[in-house]
PDB file of C-alpha atoms in Angstrom:
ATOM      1  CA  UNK C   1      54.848 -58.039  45.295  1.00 81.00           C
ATOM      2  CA  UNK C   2      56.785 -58.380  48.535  1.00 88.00           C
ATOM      3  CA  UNK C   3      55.966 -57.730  52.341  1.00 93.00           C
ATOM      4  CA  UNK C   4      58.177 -57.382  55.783  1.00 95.00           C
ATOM      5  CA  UNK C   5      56.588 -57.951  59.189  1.00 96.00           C
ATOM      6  CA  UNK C   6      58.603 -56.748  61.740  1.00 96.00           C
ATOM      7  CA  UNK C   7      56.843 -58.437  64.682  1.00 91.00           C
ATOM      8  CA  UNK C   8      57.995 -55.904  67.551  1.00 94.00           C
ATOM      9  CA  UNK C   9      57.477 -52.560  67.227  1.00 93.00           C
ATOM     10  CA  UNK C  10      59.689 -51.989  70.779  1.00 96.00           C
ATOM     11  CA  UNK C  11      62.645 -53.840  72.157  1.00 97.00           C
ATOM     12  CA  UNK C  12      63.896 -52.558  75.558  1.00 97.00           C
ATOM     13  CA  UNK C  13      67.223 -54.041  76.703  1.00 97.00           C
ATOM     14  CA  UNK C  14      70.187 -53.531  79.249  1.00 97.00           C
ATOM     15  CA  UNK C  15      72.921 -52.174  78.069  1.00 97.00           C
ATOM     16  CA  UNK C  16      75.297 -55.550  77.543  1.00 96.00           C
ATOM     17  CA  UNK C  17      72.465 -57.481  76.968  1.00 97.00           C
ATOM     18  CA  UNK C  18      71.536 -59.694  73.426  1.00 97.00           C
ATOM     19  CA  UNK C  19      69.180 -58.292  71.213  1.00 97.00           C
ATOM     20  CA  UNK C  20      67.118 -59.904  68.375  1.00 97.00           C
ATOM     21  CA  UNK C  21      64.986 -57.806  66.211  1.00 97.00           C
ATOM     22  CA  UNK C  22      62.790 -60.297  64.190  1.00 97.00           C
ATOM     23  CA  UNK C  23      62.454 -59.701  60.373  1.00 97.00           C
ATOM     24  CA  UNK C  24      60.023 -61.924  58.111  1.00 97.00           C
ATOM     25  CA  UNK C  25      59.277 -60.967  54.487  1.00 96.00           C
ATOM     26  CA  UNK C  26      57.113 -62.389  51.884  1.00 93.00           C
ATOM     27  CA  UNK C  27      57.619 -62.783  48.514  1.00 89.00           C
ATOM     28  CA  UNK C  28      56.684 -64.976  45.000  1.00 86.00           C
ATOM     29  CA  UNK C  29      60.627 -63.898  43.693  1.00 86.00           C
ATOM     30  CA  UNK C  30      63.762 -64.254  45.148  1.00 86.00           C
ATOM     31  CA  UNK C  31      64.803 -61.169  47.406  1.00 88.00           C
ATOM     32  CA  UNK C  32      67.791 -59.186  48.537  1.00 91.00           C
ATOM     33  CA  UNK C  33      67.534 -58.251  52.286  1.00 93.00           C
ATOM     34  CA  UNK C  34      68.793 -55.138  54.134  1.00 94.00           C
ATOM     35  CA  UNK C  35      68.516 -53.848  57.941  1.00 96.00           C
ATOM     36  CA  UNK C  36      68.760 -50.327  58.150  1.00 95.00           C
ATOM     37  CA  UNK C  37      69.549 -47.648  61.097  1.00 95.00           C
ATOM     38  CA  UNK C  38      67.792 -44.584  61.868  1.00 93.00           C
ATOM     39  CA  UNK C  39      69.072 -42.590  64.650  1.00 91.00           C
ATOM     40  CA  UNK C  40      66.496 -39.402  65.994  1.00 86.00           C
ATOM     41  CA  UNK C  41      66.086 -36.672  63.027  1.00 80.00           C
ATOM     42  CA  UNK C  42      68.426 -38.120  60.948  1.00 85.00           C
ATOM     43  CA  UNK C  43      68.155 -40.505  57.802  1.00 87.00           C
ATOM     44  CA  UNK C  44      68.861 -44.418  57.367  1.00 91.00           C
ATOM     45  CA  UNK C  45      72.134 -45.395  57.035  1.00 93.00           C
ATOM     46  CA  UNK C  46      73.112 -49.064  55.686  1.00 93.00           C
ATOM     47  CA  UNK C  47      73.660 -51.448  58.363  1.00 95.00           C
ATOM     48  CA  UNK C  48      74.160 -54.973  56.393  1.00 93.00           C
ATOM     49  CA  UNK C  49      72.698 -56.489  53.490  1.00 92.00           C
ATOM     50  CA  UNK C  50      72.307 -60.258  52.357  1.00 91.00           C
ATOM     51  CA  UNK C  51      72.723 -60.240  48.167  1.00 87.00           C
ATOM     52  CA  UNK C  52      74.010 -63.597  48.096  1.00 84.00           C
ATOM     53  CA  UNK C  53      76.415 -66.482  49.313  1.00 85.00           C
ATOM     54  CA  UNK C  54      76.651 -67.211  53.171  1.00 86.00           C
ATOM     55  CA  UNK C  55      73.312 -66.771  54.858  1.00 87.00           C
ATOM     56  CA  UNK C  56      74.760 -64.957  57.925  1.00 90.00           C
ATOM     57  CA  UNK C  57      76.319 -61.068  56.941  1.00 90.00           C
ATOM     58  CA  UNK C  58      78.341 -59.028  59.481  1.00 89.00           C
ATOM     59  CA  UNK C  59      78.157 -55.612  60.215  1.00 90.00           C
ATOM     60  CA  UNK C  60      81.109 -53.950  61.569  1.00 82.00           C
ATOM     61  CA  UNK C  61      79.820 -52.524  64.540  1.00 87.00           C
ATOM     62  CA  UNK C  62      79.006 -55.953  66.286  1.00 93.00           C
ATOM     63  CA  UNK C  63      75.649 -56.879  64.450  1.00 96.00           C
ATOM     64  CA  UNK C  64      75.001 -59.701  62.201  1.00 96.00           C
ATOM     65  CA  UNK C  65      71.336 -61.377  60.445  1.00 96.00           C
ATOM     66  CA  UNK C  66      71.355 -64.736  59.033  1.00 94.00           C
ATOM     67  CA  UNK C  67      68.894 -65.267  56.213  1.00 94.00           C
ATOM     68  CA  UNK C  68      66.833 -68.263  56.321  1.00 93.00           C
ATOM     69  CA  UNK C  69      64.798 -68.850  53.075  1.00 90.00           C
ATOM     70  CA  UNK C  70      62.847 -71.435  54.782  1.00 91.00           C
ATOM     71  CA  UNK C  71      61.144 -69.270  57.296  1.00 92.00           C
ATOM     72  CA  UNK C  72      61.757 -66.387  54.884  1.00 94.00           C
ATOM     73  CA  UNK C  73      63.057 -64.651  58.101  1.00 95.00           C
ATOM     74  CA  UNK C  74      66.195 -62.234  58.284  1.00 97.00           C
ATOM     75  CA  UNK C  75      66.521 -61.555  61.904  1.00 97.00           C
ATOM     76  CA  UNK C  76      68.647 -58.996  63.386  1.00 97.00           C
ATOM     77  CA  UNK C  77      71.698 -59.982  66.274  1.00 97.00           C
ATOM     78  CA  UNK C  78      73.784 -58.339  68.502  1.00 97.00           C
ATOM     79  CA  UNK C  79      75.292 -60.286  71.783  1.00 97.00           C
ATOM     80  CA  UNK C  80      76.045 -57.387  73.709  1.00 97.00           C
ATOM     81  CA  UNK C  81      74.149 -54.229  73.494  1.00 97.00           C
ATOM     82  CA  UNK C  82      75.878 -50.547  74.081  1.00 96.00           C
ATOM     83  CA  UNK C  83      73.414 -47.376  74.796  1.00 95.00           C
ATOM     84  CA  UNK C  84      74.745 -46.152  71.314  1.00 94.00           C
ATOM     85  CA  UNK C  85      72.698 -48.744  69.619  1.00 96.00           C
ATOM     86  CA  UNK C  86      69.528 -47.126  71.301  1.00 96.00           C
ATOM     87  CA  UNK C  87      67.614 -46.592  67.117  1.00 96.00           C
ATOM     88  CA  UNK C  88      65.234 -47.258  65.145  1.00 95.00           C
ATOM     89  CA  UNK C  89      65.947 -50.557  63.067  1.00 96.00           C
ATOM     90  CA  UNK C  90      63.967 -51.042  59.424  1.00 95.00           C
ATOM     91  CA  UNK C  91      63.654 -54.326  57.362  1.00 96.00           C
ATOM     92  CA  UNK C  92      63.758 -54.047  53.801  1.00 95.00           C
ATOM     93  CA  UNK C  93      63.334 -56.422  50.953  1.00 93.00           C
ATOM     94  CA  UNK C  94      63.856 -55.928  46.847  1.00 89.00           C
ATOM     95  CA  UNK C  95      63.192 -58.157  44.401  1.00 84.00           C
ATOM     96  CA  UNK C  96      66.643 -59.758  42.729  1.00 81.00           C
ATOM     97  CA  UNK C  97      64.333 -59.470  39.318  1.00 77.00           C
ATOM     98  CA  UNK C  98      65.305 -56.018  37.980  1.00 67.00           C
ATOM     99  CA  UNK C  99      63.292 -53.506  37.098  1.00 66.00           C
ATOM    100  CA  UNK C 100      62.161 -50.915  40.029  1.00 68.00           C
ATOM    101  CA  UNK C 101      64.407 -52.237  42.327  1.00 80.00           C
ATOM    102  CA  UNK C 102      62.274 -50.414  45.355  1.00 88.00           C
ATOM    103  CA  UNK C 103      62.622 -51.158  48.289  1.00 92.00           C
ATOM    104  CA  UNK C 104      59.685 -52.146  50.370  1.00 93.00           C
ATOM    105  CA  UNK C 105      59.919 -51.765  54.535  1.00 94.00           C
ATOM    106  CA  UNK C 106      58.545 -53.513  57.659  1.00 94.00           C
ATOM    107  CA  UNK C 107      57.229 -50.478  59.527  1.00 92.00           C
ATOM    108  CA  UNK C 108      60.664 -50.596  62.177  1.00 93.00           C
ATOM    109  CA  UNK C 109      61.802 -51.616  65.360  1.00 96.00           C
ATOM    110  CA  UNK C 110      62.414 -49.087  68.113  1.00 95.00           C
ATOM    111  CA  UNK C 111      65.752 -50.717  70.284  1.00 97.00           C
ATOM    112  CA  UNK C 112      65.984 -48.776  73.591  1.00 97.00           C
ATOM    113  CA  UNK C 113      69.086 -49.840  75.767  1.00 97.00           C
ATOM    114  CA  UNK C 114      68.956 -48.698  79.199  1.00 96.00           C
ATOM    115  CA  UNK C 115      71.725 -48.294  81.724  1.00 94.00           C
TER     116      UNK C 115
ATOM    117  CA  UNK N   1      82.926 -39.079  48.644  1.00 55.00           C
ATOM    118  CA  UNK N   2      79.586 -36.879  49.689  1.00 73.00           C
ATOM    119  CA  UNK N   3      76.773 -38.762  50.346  1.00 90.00           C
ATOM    120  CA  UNK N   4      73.491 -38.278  49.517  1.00 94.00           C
ATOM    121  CA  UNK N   5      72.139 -34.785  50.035  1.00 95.00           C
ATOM    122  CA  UNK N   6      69.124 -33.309  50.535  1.00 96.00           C
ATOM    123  CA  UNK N   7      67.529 -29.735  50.657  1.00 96.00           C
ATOM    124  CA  UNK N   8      66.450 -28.389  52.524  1.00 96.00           C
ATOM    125  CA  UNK N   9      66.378 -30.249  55.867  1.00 95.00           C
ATOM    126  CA  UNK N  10      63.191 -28.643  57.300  1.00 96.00           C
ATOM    127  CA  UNK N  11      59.908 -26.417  55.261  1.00 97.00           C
ATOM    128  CA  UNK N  12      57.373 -25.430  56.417  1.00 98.00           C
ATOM    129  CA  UNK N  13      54.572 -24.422  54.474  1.00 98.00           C
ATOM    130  CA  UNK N  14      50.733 -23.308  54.096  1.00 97.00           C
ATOM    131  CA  UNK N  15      48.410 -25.109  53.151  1.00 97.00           C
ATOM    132  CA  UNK N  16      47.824 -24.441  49.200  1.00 97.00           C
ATOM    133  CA  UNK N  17      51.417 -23.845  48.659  1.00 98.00           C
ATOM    134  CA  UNK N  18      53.897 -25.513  46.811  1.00 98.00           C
ATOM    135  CA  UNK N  19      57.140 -27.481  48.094  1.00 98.00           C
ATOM    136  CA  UNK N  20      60.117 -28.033  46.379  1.00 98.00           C
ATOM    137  CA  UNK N  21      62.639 -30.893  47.853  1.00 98.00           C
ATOM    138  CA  UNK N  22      65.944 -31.126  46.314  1.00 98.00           C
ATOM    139  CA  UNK N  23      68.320 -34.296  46.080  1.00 97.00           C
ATOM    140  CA  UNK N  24      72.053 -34.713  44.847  1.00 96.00           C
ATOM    141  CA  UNK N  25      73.028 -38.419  44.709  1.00 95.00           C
ATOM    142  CA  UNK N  26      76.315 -39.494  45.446  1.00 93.00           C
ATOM    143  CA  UNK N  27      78.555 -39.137  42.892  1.00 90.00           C
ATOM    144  CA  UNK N  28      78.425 -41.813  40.043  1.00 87.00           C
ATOM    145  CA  UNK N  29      75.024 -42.811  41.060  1.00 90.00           C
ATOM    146  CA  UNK N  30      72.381 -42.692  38.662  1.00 89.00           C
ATOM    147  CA  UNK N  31      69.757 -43.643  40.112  1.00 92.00           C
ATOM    148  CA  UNK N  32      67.615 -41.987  42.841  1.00 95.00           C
ATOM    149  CA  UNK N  33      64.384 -43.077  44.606  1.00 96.00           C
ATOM    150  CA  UNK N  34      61.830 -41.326  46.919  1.00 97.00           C
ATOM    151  CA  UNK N  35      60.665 -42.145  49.771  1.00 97.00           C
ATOM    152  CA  UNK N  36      58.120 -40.901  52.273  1.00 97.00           C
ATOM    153  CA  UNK N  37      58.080 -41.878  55.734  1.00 93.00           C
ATOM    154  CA  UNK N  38      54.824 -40.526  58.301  1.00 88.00           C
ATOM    155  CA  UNK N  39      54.560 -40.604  61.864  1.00 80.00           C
ATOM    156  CA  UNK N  40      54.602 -44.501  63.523  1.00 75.00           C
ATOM    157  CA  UNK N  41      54.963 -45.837  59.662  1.00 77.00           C
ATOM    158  CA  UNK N  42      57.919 -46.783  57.645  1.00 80.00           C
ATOM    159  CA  UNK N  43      59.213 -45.647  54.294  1.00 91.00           C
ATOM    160  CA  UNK N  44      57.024 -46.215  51.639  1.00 95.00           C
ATOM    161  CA  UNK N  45      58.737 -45.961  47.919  1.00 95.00           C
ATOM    162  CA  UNK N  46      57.470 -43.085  45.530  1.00 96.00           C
ATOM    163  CA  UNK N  47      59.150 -43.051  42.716  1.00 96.00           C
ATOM    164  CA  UNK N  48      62.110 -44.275  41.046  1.00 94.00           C
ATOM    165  CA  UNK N  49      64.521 -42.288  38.234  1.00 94.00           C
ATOM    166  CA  UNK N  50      67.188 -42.171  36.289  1.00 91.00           C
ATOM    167  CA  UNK N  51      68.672 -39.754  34.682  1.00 87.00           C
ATOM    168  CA  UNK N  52      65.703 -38.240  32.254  1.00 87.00           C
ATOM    169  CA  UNK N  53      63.678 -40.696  32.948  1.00 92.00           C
ATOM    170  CA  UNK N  54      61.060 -41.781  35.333  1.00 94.00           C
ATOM    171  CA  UNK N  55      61.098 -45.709  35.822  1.00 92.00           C
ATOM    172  CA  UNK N  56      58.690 -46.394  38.443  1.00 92.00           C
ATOM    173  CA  UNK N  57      55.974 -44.034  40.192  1.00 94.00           C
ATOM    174  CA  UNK N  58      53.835 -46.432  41.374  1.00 93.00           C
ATOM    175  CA  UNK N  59      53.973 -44.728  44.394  1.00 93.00           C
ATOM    176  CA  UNK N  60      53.534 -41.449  43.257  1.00 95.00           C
ATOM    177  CA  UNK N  61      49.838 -40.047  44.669  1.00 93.00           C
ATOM    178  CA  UNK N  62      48.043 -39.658  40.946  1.00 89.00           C
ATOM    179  CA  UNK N  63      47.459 -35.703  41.793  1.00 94.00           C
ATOM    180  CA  UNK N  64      50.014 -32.620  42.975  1.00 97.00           C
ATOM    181  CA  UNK N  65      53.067 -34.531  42.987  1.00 97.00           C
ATOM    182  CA  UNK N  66      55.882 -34.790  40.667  1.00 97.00           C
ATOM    183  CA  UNK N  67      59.314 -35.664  40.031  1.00 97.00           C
ATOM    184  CA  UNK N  68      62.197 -35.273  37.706  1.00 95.00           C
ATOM    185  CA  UNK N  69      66.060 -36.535  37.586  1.00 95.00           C
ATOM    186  CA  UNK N  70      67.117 -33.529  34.541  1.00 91.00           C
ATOM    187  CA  UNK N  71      70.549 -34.109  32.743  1.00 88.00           C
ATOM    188  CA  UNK N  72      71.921 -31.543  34.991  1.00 88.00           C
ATOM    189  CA  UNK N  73      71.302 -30.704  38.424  1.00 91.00           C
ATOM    190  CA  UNK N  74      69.172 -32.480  41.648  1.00 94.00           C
ATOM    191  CA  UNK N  75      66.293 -34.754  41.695  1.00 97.00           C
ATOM    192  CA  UNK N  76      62.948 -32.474  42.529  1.00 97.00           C
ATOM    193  CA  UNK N  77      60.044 -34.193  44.449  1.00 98.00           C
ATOM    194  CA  UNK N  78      57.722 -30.896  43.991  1.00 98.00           C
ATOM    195  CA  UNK N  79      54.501 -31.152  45.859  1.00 98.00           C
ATOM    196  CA  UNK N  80      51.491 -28.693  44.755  1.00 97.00           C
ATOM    197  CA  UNK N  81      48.997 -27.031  46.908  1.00 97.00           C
ATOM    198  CA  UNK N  82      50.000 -29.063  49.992  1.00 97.00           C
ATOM    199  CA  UNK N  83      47.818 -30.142  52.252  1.00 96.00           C
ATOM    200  CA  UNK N  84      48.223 -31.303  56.174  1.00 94.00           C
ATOM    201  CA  UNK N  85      48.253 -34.654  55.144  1.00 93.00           C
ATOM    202  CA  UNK N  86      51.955 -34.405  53.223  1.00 95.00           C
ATOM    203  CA  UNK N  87      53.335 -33.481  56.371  1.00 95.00           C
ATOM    204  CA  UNK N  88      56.246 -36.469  56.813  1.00 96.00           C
ATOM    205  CA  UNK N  89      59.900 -36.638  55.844  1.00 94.00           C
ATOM    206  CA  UNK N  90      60.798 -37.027  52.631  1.00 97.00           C
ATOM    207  CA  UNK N  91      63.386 -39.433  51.837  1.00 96.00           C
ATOM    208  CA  UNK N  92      66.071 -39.552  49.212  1.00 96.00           C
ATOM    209  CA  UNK N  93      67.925 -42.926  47.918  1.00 95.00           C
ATOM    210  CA  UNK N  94      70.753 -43.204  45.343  1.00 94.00           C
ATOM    211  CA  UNK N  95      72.370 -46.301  44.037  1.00 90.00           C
ATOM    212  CA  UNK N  96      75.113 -46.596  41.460  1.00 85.00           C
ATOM    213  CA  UNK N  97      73.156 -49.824  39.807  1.00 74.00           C
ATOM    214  CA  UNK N  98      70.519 -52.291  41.437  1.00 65.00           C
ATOM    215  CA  UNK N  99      70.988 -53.607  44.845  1.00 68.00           C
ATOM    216  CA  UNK N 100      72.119 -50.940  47.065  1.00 84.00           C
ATOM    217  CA  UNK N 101      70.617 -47.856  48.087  1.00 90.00           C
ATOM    218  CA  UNK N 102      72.180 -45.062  50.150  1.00 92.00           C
ATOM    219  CA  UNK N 103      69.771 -42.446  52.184  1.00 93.00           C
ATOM    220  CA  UNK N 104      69.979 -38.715  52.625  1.00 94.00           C
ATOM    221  CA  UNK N 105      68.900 -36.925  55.621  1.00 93.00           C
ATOM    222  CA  UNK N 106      65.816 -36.275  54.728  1.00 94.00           C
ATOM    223  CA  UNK N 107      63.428 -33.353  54.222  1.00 96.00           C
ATOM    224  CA  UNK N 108      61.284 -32.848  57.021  1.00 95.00           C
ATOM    225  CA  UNK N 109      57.770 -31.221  55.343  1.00 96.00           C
ATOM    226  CA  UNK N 110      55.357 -29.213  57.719  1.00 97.00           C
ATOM    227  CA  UNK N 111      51.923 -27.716  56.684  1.00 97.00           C
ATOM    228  CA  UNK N 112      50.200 -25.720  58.432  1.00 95.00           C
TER     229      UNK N 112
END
C-alpha cells in the first residue's frame, strides 16, 4: 500500500516569489509520481509526472519536481510565482506493479500568491 | 480530442433518493476510475473499470453504491438512497493504459 504526506496544507507567497510545495510518499514497491492542479470548481488537470529516467520533470508552465528515492520525496518548484498559479496542488503516487493502477493522494496544498 | 466528461456538473438531491453520475472517457481510453473528493480531504479512489468489467472497488462503500463501464455508452457511479454524508464531488479519471490518468470536471453531489 502507498501513502503521500503533503506537509503544508497552505503556502502564501508574493507574486514573483519561489515556491516549494513538499511531497513525501511511502511505499514497499516502486512508484510513479504525479502533481496535479485544481483551480476553484473545476477538476485536476495533469501538471507533470515522473515515470522514469531523469529525476527532475518539467512542466511547461515554469514548474518542475525532482524525485529523490532516497527521501522518497517529490517536491514541487517554481522560481517565480504569477497570481495565476494561486490553486490547489495534489500529490499522487501509483504503484509501477500493475494491476489497479489507483492513484492514491496527499490531501493538497493550497498556493495563494498575493500581489 | 474531448477530454474527459462528466454529467452532470451539479445534483442535488433528497435524502433517500437516488443519483446517477455519468462519465465519457476520452476517446481511446479504456479505462476509467472514480474518485471522491469531500470538503478539506483529497481524492480518494473508488473504483476502477474497464470496459465490462470491474477491476478494483476497493473503494467502493460495501452498500448503495455501484458502478458499471457497459460496451456502449458512459461509466455510471449510481448512488442509492443518498444520504448527507455523499455530499462531495465526484471525480472521473480515464487512461488509455496504466500510468496516466486524465480528470473530468467533476460532479458536484448535494443532499439535502
Amino acid at each position: 500500500a502507498q501513502s503521500v504526506t503533503q506537509l503544508d496544507s497552505q503556502v502564501p507567497v508574493f507574486e514573483e516569489a519561489p515556491v516549494e510545495l513538499r511531497c513525501n510518499y511511502s511505499s514497499s514497491v516502486s512508484v510513479y509520481l504525479f502533481w496535479y492542479v485544481q483551480y476553484p470548481n473545476q477538476g485536476l488537470q495533469l501538471l507533470l509526472k515522473y515515470l522514469s529516467g531523469s529525476t527532475l520533470v518539467e512542466s511547461i508552465n515554469g514548474f518542475e519536481a525532482e524525485f529523490n528515492k532516497s527521501q522518497t520525496s517529490f517536491h514541487l518548484r517554481k522560481p517565480s510565482v504569477h497570481i495565476s498559479d494561486t490553486a490547489e496542488y495534489f500529490c499522487a503516487v501509483t504503484s509501477t506493479q500493475g494491476g489497479s493502477e489507483k492513484l492514491v493522494f496527499g490531501k493538497g496544498t493550497k498556493l495563494t500568491v498575493n500581489p | 480530442n474531448a477530454g474527459v466528461m462528466q454529467n452532470p456538473r451539479h445534483l442535488v438531491r433528497r435524502r433517500g433518493q437516488e443519483a446517477r453520475l455519468r462519465c465519457s472517457p476520452m476517446k481511446g481510453h479504456s479505462h476509467v476510475y472514480w474518485y471522491r473528493q469531500l470538503p478539506e480531504e483529497g481524492l480518494k479512489f473508488m473504483v476502477y473499470l474497464q470496459k465490462e468489467n470491474i477491476i478494483d472497488e476497493s473503494g467502493m462503500p460495501k452498500e448503495r453504491f455501484s458502478a458499471e463501464f457497459p460496451k456502449e455508452g458512459p461509466s455510471i457511479l449510481r448512488i442509492q438512497q443518498v444520504v448527507r454524508g455523499d455530499s462531495a464531488a465526484y471525480f472521473c479519471a480515464s487512461s488509455p493504459r496504466m500510468e496516466t490518468q486524465y480528470f473530468g470536471p467533476g460532479t458536484r453531489l448535494l443532499v439535502l
